[in-house]
Protein backbone atom coordinates (compact mmCIF):
# COMPACT_ATOMS: atom_id res chain seq x y z
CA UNK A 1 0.00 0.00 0.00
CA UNK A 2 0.78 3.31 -0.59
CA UNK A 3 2.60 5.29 2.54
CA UNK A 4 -0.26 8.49 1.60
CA UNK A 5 -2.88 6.13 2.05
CA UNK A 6 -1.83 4.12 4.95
CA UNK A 7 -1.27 7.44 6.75
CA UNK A 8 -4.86 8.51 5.83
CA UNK A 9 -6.57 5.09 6.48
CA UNK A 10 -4.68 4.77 9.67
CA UNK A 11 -5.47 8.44 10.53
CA UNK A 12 -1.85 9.45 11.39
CA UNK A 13 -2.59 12.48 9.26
CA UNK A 14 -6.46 13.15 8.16
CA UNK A 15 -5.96 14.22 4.34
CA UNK A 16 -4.34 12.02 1.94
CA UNK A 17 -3.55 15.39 -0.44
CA UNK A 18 -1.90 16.23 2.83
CA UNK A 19 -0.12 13.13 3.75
CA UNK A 20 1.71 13.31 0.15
CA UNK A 21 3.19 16.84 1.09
CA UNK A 22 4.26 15.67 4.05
CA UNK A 23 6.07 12.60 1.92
CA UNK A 24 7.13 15.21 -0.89
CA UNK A 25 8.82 17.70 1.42
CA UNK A 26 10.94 14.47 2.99
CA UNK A 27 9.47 14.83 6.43
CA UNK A 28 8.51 10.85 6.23
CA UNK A 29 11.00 8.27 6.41
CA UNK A 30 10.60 4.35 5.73
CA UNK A 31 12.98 2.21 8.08
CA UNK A 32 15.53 5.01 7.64
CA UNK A 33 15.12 5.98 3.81
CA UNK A 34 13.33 8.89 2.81
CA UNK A 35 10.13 7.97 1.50
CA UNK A 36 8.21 9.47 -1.27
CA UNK A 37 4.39 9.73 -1.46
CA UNK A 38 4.44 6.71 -3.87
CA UNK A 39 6.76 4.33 -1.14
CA UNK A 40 5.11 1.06 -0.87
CA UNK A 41 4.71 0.20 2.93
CA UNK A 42 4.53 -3.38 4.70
CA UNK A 43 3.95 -4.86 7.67
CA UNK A 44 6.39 -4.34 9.93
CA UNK A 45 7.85 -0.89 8.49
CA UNK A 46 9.05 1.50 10.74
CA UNK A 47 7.50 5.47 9.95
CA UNK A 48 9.54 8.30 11.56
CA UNK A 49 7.14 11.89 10.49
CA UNK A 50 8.09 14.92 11.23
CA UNK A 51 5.24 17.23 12.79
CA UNK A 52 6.40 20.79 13.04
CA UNK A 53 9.06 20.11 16.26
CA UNK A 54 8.23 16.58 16.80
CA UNK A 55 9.33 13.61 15.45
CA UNK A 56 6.70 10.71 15.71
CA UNK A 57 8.31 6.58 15.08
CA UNK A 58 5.65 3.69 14.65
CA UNK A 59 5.87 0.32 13.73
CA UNK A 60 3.16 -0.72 11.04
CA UNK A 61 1.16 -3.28 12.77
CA UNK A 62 -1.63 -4.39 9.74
CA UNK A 63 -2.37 -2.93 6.44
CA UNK A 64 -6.18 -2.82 5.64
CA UNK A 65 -8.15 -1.08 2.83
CA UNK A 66 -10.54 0.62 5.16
CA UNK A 67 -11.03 1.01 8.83
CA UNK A 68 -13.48 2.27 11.12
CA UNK A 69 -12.44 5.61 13.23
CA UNK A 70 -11.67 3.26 16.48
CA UNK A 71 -10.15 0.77 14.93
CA UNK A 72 -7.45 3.24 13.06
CA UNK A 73 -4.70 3.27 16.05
CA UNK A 74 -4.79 -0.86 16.14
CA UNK A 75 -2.98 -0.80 12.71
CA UNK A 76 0.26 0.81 14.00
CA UNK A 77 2.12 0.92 16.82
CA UNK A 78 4.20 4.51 18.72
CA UNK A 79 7.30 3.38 19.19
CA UNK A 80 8.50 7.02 20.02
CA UNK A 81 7.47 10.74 20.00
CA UNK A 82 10.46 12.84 20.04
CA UNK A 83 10.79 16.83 20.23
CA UNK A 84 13.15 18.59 18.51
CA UNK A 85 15.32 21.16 19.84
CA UNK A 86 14.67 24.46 18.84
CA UNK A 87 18.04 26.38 17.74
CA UNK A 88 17.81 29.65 18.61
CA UNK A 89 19.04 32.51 15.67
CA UNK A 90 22.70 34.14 16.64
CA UNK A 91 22.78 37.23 15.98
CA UNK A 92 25.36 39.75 15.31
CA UNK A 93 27.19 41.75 17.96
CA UNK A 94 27.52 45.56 16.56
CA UNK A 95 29.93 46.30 19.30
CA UNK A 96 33.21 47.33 18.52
């Protein structure tokens, strides 16, 4: 299946037209590669996204066509959620 509509389906993000930007601007990665809104997902497949500062891992439990809205969270598995550090700007001391 397609990683935009296993994010959809699954409900990790609600849009599919949204789940391929996500893909397209390399914030999704498939056991460590950078995935593309076309990546084929399995069983098994670890997801890393990247939400604004937070970095969200699952494992991909089943793969189904369809889903009810409860049963969406029994198809993967959060494995982490991780927060990014924020780098603050340096700026430039006039002084002299």
């Amino acid at each position: 299946m397609r990683i935009d509509k296993f994010l959809k389906i699954s409900r990790l993000i609600r849009r599919r037209m949204l789940a391929k930007q996500v893909a397209d601007q390399g914030r999704i990665t498939i056991n460590d590669k950078v995935a593309k809104a076309s990546s084929v997902v399995k069983e098994g497949d670890e997801l890393a996204i990247r939400f604004g500062q937070k970095i969200v891992t699952v494992r991909i439990d089943q793969i189904k066509n369809t889903t009810k809205k409860e049963e969406a969270a029994s198809l993967y598995t959060i494995l982490k959620e991780e927060m990014l550090e924020k780098v603050e700007p340096e700026f430039m001391d006039d002084e002299d």
